[in-house]
Coordinates of C-alpha atoms and ligand atoms in Angstrom, one line a residue:
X111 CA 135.0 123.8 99.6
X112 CA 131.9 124.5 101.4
X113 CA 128.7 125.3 99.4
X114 CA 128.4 128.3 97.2
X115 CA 126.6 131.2 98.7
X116 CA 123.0 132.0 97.2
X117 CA 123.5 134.7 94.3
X118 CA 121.4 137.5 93.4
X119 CA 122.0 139.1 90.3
X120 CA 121.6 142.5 88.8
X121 CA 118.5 142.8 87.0
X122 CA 118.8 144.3 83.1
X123 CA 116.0 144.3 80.8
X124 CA 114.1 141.5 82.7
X125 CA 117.0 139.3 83.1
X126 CA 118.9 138.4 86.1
X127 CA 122.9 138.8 85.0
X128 CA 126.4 138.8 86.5
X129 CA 128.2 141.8 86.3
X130 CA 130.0 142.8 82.5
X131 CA 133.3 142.0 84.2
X132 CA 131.6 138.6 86.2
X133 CA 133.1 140.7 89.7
X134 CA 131.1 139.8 92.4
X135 CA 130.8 141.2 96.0
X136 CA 129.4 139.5 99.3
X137 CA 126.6 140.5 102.0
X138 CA 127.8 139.5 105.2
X139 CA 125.2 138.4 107.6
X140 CA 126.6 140.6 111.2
X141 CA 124.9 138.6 113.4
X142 CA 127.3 135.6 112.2
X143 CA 129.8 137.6 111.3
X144 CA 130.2 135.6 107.9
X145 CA 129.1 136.2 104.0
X146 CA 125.6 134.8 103.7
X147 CA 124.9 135.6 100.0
X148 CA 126.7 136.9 96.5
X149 CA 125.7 139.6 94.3
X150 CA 127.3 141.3 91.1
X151 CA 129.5 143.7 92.0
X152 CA 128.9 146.4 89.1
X153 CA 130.7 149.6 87.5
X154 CA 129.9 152.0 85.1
X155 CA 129.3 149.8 82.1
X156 CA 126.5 147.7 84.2
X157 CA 125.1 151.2 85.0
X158 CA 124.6 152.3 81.2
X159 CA 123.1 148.7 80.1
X160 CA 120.8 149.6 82.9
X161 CA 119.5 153.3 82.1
X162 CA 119.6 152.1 78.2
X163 CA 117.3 149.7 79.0
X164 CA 115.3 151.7 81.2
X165 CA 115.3 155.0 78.5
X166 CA 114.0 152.2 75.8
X167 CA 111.4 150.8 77.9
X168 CA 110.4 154.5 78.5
X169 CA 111.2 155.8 74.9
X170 CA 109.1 152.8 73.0
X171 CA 107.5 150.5 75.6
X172 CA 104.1 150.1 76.9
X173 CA 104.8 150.9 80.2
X174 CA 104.2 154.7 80.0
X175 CA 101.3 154.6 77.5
X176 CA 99.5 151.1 79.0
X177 CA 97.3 153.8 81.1
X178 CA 96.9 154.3 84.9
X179 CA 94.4 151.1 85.1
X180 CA 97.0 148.3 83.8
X181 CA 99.5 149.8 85.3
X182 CA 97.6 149.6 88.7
X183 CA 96.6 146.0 87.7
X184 CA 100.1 145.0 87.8
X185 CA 101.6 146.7 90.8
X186 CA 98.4 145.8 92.8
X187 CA 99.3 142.3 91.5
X188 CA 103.1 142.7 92.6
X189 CA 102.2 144.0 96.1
X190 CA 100.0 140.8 96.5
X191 CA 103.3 138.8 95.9
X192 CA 104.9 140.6 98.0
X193 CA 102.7 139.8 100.5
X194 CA 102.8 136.5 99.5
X195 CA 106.6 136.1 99.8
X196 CA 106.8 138.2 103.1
X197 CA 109.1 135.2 105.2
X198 CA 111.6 135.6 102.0
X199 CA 111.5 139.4 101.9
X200 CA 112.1 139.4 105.6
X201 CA 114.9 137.0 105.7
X202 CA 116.5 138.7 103.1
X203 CA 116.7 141.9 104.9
X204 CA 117.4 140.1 108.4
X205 CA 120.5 138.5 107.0
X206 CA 121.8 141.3 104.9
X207 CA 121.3 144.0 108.1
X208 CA 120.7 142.0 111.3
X209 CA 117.1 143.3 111.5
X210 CA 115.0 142.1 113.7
X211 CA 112.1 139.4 111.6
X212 CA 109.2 140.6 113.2
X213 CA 110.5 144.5 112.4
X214 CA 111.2 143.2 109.1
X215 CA 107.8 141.3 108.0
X216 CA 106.5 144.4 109.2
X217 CA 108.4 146.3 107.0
X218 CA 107.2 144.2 104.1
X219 CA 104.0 144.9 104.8
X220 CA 104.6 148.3 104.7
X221 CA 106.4 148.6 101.7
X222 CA 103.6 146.3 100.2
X223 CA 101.4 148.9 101.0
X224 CA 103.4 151.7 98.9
X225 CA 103.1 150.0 95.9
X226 CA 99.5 149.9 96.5
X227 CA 98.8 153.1 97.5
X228 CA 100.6 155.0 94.8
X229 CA 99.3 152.3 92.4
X230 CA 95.7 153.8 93.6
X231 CA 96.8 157.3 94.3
X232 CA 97.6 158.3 90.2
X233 CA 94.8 156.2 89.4
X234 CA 92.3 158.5 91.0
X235 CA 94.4 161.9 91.4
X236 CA 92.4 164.4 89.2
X237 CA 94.6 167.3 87.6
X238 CA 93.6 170.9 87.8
X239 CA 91.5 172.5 85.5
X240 CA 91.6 176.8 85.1
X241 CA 88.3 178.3 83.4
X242 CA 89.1 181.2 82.2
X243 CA 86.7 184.0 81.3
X244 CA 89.1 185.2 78.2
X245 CA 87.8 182.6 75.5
X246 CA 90.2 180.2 76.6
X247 CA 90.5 177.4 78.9
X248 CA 93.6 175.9 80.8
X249 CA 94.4 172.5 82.3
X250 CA 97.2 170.4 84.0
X251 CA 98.7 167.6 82.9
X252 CA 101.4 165.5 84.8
X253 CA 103.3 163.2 82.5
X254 CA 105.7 161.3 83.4
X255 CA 109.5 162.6 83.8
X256 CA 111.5 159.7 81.7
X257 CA 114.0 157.3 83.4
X258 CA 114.7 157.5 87.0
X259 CA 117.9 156.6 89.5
X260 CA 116.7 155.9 92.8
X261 CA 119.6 154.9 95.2
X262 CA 119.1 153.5 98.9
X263 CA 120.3 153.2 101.9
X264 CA 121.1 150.1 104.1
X265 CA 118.7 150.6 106.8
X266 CA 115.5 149.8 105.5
X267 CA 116.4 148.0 102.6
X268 CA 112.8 146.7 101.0
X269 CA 110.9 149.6 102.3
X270 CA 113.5 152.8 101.2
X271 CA 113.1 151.2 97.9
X272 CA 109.5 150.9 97.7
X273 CA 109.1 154.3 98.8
X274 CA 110.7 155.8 96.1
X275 CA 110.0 153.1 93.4
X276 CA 106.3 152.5 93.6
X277 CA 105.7 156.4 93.0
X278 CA 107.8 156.5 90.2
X279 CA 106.5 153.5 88.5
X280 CA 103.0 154.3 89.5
X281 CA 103.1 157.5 87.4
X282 CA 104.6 155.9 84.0
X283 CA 108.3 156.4 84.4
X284 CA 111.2 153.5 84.2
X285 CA 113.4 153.2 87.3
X286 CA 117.2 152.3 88.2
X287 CA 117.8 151.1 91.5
X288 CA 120.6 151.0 92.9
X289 CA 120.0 149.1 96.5
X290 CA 123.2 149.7 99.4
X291 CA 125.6 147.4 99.1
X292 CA 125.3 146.1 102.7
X293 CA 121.9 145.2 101.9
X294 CA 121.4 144.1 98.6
X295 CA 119.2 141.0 98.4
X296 CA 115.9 142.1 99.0
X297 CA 115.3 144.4 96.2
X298 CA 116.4 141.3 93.7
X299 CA 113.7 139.6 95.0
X300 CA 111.8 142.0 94.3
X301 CA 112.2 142.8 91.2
X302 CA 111.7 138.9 90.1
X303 CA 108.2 139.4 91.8
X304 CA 107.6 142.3 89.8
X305 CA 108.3 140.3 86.0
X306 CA 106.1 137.8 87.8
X307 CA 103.5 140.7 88.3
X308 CA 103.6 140.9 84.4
X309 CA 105.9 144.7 84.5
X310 CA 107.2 144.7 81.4
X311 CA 111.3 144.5 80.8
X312 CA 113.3 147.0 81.7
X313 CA 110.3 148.8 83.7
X314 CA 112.8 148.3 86.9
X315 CA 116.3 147.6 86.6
X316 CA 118.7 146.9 90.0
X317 CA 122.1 147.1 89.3
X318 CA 124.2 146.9 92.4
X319 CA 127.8 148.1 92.9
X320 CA 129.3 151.1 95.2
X321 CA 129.0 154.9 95.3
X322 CA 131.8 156.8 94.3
X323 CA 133.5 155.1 90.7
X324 CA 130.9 152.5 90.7
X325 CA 127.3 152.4 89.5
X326 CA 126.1 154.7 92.0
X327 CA 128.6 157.7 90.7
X328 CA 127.5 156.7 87.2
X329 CA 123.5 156.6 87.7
X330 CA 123.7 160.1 89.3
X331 CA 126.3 161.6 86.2
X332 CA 124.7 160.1 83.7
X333 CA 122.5 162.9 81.4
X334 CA 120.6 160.2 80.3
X335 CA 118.3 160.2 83.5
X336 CA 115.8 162.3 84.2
X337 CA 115.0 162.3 87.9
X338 CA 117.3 161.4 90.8
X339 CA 115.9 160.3 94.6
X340 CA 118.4 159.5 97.0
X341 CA 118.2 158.7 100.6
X342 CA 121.4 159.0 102.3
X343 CA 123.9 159.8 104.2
X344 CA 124.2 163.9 104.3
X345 CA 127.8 163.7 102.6
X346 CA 126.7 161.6 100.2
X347 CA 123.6 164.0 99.3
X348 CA 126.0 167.0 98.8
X349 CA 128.1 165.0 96.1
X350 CA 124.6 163.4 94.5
X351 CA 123.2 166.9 94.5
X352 CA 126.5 168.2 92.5
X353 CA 126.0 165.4 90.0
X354 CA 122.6 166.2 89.5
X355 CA 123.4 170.3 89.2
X356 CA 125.8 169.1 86.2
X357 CA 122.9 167.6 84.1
X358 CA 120.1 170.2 85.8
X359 CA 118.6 166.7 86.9
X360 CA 115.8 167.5 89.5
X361 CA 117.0 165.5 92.3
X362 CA 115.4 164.7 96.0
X363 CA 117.4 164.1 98.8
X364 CA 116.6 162.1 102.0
X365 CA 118.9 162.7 104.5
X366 CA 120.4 162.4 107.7
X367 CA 118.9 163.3 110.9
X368 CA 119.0 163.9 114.6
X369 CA 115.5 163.9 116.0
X370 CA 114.2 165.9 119.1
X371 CA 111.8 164.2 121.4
X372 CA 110.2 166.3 123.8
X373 CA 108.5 165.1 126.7
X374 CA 106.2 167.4 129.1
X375 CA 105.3 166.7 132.7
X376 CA 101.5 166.3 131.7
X377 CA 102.1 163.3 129.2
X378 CA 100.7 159.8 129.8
X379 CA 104.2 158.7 131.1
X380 CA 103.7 154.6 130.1
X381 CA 102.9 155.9 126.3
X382 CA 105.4 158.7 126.3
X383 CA 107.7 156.0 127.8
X384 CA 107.1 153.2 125.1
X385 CA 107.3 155.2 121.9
X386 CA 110.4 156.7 123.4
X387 CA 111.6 153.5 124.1
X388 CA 110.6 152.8 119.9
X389 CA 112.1 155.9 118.9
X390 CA 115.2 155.5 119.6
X391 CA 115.8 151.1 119.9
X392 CA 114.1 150.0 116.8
X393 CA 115.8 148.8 114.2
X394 CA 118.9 149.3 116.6
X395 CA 118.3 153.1 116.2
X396 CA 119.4 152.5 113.0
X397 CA 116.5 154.8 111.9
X398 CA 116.8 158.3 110.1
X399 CA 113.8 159.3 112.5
X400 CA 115.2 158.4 115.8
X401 CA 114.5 160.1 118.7
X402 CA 118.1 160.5 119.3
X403 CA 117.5 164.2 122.0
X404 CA 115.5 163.0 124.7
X405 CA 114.4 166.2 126.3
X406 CA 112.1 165.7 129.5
X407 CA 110.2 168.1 131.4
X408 CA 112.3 168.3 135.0
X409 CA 109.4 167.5 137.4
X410 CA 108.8 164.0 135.8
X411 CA 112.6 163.8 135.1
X412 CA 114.0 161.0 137.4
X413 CA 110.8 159.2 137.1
X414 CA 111.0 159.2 133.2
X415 CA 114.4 158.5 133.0
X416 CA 114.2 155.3 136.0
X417 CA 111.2 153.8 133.7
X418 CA 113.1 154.3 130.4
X419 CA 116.1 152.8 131.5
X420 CA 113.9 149.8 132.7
X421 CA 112.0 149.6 129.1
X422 CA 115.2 149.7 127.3
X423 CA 117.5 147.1 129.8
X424 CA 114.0 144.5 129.3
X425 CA 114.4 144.5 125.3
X426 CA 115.2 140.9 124.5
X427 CA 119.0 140.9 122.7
X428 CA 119.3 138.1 120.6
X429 CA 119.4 136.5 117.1
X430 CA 117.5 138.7 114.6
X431 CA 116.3 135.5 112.8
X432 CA 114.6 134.2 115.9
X433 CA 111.0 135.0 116.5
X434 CA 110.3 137.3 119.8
X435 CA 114.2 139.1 119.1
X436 CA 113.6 142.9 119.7
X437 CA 116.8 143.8 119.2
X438 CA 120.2 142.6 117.9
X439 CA 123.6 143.8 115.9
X440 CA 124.3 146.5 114.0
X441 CA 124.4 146.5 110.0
X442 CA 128.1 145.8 109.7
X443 CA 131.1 146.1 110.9
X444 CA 131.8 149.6 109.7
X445 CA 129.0 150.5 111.2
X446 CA 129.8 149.2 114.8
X447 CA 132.7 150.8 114.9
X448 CA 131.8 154.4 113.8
X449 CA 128.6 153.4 116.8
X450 CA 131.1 152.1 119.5
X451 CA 133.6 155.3 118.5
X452 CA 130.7 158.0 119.7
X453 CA 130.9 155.6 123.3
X454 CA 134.2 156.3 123.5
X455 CA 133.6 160.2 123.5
X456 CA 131.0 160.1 125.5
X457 CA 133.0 160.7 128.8
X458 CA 135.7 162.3 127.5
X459 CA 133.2 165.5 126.3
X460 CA 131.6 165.3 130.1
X461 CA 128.6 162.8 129.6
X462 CA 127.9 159.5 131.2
X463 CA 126.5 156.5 130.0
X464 CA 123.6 155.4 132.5
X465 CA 123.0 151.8 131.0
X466 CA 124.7 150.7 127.5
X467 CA 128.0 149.7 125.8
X468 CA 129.2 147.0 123.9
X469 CA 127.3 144.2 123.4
X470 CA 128.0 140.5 121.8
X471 CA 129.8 140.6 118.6
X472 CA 128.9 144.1 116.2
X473 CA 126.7 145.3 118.9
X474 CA 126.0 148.2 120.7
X475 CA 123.4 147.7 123.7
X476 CA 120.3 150.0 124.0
X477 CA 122.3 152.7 125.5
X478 CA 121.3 155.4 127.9
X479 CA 123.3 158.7 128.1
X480 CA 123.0 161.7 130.7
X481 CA 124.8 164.7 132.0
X482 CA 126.2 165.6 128.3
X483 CA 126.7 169.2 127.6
X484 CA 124.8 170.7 124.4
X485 CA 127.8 170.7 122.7
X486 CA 129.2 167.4 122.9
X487 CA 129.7 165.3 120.0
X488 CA 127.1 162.6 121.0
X489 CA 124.2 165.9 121.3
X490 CA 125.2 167.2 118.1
X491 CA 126.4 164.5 115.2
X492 CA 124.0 161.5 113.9
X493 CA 125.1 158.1 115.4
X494 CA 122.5 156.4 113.5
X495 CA 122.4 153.5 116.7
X496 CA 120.6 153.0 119.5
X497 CA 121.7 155.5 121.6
X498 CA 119.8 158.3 122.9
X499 CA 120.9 162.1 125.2
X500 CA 118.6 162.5 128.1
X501 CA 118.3 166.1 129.2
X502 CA 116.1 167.8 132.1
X503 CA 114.3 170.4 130.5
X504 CA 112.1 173.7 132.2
X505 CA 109.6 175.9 129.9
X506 CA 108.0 175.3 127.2
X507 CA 110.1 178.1 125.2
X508 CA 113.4 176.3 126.8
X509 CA 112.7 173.4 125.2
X510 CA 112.1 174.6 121.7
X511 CA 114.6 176.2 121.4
X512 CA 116.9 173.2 122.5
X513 CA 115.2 170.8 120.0
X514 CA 115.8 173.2 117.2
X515 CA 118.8 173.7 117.8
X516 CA 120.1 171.5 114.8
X517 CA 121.4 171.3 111.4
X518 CA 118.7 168.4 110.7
X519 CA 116.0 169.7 110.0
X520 CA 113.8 166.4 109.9
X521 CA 111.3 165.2 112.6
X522 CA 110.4 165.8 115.7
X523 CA 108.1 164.1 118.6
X524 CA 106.2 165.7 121.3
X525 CA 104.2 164.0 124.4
X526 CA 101.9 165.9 126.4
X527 CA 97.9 165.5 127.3
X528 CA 97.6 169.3 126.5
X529 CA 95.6 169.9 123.4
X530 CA 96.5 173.2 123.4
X531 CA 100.1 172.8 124.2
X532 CA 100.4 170.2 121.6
X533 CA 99.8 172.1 118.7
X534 CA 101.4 175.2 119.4
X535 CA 104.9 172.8 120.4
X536 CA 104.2 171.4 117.1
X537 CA 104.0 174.4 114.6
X538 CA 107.3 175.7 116.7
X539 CA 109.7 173.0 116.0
X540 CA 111.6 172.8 113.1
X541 CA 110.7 169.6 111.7
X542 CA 109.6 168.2 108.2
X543 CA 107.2 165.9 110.4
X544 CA 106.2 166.0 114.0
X545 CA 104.9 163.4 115.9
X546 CA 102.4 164.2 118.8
X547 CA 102.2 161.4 121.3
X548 CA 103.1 158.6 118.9
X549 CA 106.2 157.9 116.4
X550 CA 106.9 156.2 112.8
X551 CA 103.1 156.7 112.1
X552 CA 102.7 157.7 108.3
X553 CA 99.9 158.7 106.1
X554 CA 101.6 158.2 102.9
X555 CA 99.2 161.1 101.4
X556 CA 101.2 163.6 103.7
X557 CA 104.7 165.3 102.9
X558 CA 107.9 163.5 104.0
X559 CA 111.0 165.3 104.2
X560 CA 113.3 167.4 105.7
X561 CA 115.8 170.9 105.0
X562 CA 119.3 171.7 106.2
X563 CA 121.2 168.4 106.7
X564 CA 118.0 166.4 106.4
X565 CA 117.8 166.9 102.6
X566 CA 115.6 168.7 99.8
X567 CA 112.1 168.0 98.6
X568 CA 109.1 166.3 99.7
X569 CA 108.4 163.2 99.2
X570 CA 104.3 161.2 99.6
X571 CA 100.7 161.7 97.6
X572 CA 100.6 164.4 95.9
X573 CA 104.0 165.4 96.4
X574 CA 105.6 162.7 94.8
X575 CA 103.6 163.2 92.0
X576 CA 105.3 166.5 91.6
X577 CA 108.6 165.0 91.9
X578 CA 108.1 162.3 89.4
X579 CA 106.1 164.0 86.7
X580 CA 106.3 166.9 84.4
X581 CA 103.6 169.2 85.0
X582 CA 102.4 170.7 81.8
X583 CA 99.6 173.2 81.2
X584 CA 97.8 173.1 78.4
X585 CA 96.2 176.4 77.2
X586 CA 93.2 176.3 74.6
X587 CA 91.1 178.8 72.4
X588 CA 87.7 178.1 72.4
X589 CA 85.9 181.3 71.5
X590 CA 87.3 183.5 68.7
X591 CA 85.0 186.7 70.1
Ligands
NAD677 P1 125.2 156.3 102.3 O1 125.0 157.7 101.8 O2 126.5 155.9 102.7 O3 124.7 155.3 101.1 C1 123.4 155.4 100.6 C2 123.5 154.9 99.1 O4 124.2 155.8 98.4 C3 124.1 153.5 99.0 O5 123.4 152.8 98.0 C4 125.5 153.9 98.5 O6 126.1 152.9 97.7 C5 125.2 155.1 97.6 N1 126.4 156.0 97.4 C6 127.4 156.3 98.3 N2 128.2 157.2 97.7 C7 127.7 157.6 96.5 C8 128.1 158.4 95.5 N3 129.2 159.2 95.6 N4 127.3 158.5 94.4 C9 126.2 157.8 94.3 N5 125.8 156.9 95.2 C10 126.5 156.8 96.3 O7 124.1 156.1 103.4 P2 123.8 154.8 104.3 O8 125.0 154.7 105.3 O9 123.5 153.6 103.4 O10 122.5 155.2 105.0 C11 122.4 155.8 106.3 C12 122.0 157.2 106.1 O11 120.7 157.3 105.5 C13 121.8 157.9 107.5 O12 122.4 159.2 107.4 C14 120.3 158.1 107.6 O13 119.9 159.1 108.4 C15 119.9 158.3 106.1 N6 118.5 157.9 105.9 C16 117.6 159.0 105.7 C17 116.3 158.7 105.5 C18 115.3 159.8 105.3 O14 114.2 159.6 104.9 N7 115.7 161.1 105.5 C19 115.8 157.4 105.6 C20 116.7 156.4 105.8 C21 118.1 156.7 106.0

């Protein structure tokens, strides 16, 4: 018997448990290949304990009526152990997802940095206020919506989470999270840092499990929850977006997506050329964002394409867990083979790959393709891995037209030295954001989402605020004249 795997438990009510039944489930590390860790592998009934101890630390707690400044106290407190605990945070993700430790301290950081900022952001947000010249006066108040499901995906495992949790919490409501069942280590930790922060019990329940007939299905049926965010797979938004219609649950849904990056003969080439080469390679392109269309302006074309493929053969391949790795496996084995399956189309739908393939083990090299038409499957579906469409492009018109030509409707990215040109690109692309001569740039005050396949809602600032609170208005008499 070899020694027993660390285990990280669902977290009920400010205690770390084993599933009701004591099932368990494994997270395999797919850069070795093998199981690195345990967690509880949880159905419906470890769902329920979860959302009834999230409703009573909502119904009867202090949580929701401590006020905006303790609350902030504590999550500013929590982000400072996150900080704190960044080489544990990072590990956990590297081994759960193979991503690389420098991109995952970063993304600590990061997700450090949405607790704070939505800790401080409904600390000072005012609310509206309406004179009116009728004898009465009006007003806004956003209370918070109740309990919460927030389900994640496996790509961003710490910072997906704190993304949709820190809002939620920040504003007075009790959360649910369900983390992906690839990746379900970080968020444990977590949570133990967040009863060390001094949250109260039951403030943030994980439960982990599956989707469909596990705790997933169950946190987005249940009526007893009073907000749903998701980010997701498309699919998997259409049947969280049913469960939600069947309670008239407000739900937000970030989804898939299938980015356009558009590149102009007058951009500065070695920038264009780098966040290209980020757009599409980090995080194994394993990124909602990706800038998965390269579209570049024909007279730069060959030039472009002879430095990208340069950039992207130079990334250093290796262990995620070693410092200096750029790039390494993908998630899981699932994964790698829905990846390598889009390789094999590739030349059958009239494309060809320029630099790319199989890797070592579950990966799939930074991978280059050209000469596929608009229509082919690689153009058209998200791979969600590191590999990118090149495509010559002519007018500016041309080009638009090309890049919004999708069903996700998410974000877009644009390179060109032309002021002019730059924003009038920009407000023609179809895109929930779009990035002008840089990528994955965020100002967490700023709307993030997408429509069509991409999802529903916006999530950031203000924005979340409207997700996860009730606006009220409150209308008062105060002249009987
Ligand atoms: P997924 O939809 O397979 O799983 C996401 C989560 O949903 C997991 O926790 C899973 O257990 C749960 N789930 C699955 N079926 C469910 C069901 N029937 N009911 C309730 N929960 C269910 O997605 P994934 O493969 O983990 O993530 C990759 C996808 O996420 C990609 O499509 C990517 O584009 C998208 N994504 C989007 C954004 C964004 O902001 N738009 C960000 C990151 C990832």
């Amino acid at each position: 018997m070899g020694d027993a795997l660390p285990f990280f438990g669902n977290i009920i009510d400010g205690v770390e448990v084993e599933a009701v039944d004591g099932a368990r489930m494994q997270s395999v590390d797919p850069y070795t290949r093998e199981p690195w860790a345990e967690v509880p592998l949880g159905g419906q009934a470890d769902a329920q304990l979860a959302i009834a101890a999230a409703r009573r630390a909502f119904d009867e707690g202090e949580w929701p009526r401590m006020g905006f400044e303790k609350r902030h106290a504590i999550l500013h407190r929590w982000a400072a152990l996150m900080i704190e605990h960044t080489d544990e945070l990072a590990m956990a993700d590297a081994r759960d997802m193979g991503k690389p430790l420098a991109q995952a301290r970063h993304d600590v950081a990061r997700s450090a940095w949405n607790v704070r900022f939505f800790a401080d952001h409904a600390l000072v947000t005012p609310a509206e206020t309406y004179p009116m010249d009728s004898g009465h006066h009006a007003y806004s108040r956003f209370d918070p919506a109740g309990v919460v499901t927030a389900i994640t995906p496996w790509n961003f495992p710490l910072m997906m989470a704190s993304w949709k949790v820190s809002p939620a919490l920040a504003w007075g409501n009790t959360v649910v999270l369900k983390p992906a069942e690839d990746t379900p280590t970080s968020a444990v930790i977590w949570a133990r840092l967040a009863l060390e922060a001094g949250m109260p019990a039951g403030v943030l329940n994980v439960v982990h499990g599956l989707g469909p007939d596990s705790t997933g299905q169950a946190l987005t049926e249940s009526p007893d929850v009073d907000r749903i965010t998701f980010t997701g797979e498309s699919g998997t938004g259409k049947i969280i977006s049913k469960a939600a219609a069947g309670n008239l649950i407000p739900v937000s849904l970030e989804l898939g997506g299938k980015g356009a990056n558009v590149v102009f003969a007058d951009a500065d080439l070695d920038n264009a050329v780098s966040w290209s080469i980020q757009a599409i390679f980090r995080n194994a392109g394993q990124v909602c964002l990706a800038g998965s269309r390269l579209y570049v302006q024909r007279e730069i074309y060959n030039e472009f394409l002879d430095r990208f493929v340069a950039a992207a053969e130079a990334m250093k391949l290796g262990d995620p867990k070693v410092e200096g790795t750029e790039f390494s496996v993908l998630a899981s084995k699932e994964h790698f083979d829905k990846v390598s399956g889009y390789l094999d189309t590739v030349e059958l739908d009239g494309g060809k790959i320029l630099t790319g393939g199989l890797g070592e083990g579950w990966q799939v090299r930074p991978t280059v393709i050209v000469n596929a038409p608009a229509d082919a499957r690689v153009c058209r579906e998200e791979i969600f891995g590191p590999v990118v469409v090149v495509h010559p492009s002519d007018t500016e018109d041309e080009v638009v037209a090309l890049a919004n030509d999708t069903r996700y409707v998410l974000n877009a990215m644009l390179f060109t030295e032309n002021l002019s040109r730059a924003h009038r690109v920009a407000a023609k692309l179809k895109a929930g954001t779009v990035w002008v001569n840089c990528f994955f740039i965020r100002d967490l005050r700023a709307p993030f989402g997408g429509v069509g396949d991409s999802g529903v809602g916006r999530e950031g600032g203000s924005f979340s605020r409207e997700f996860f609170t009730e606006p009220k208005a409150v209308v008062m008499q105060i002249s009987k004249d």
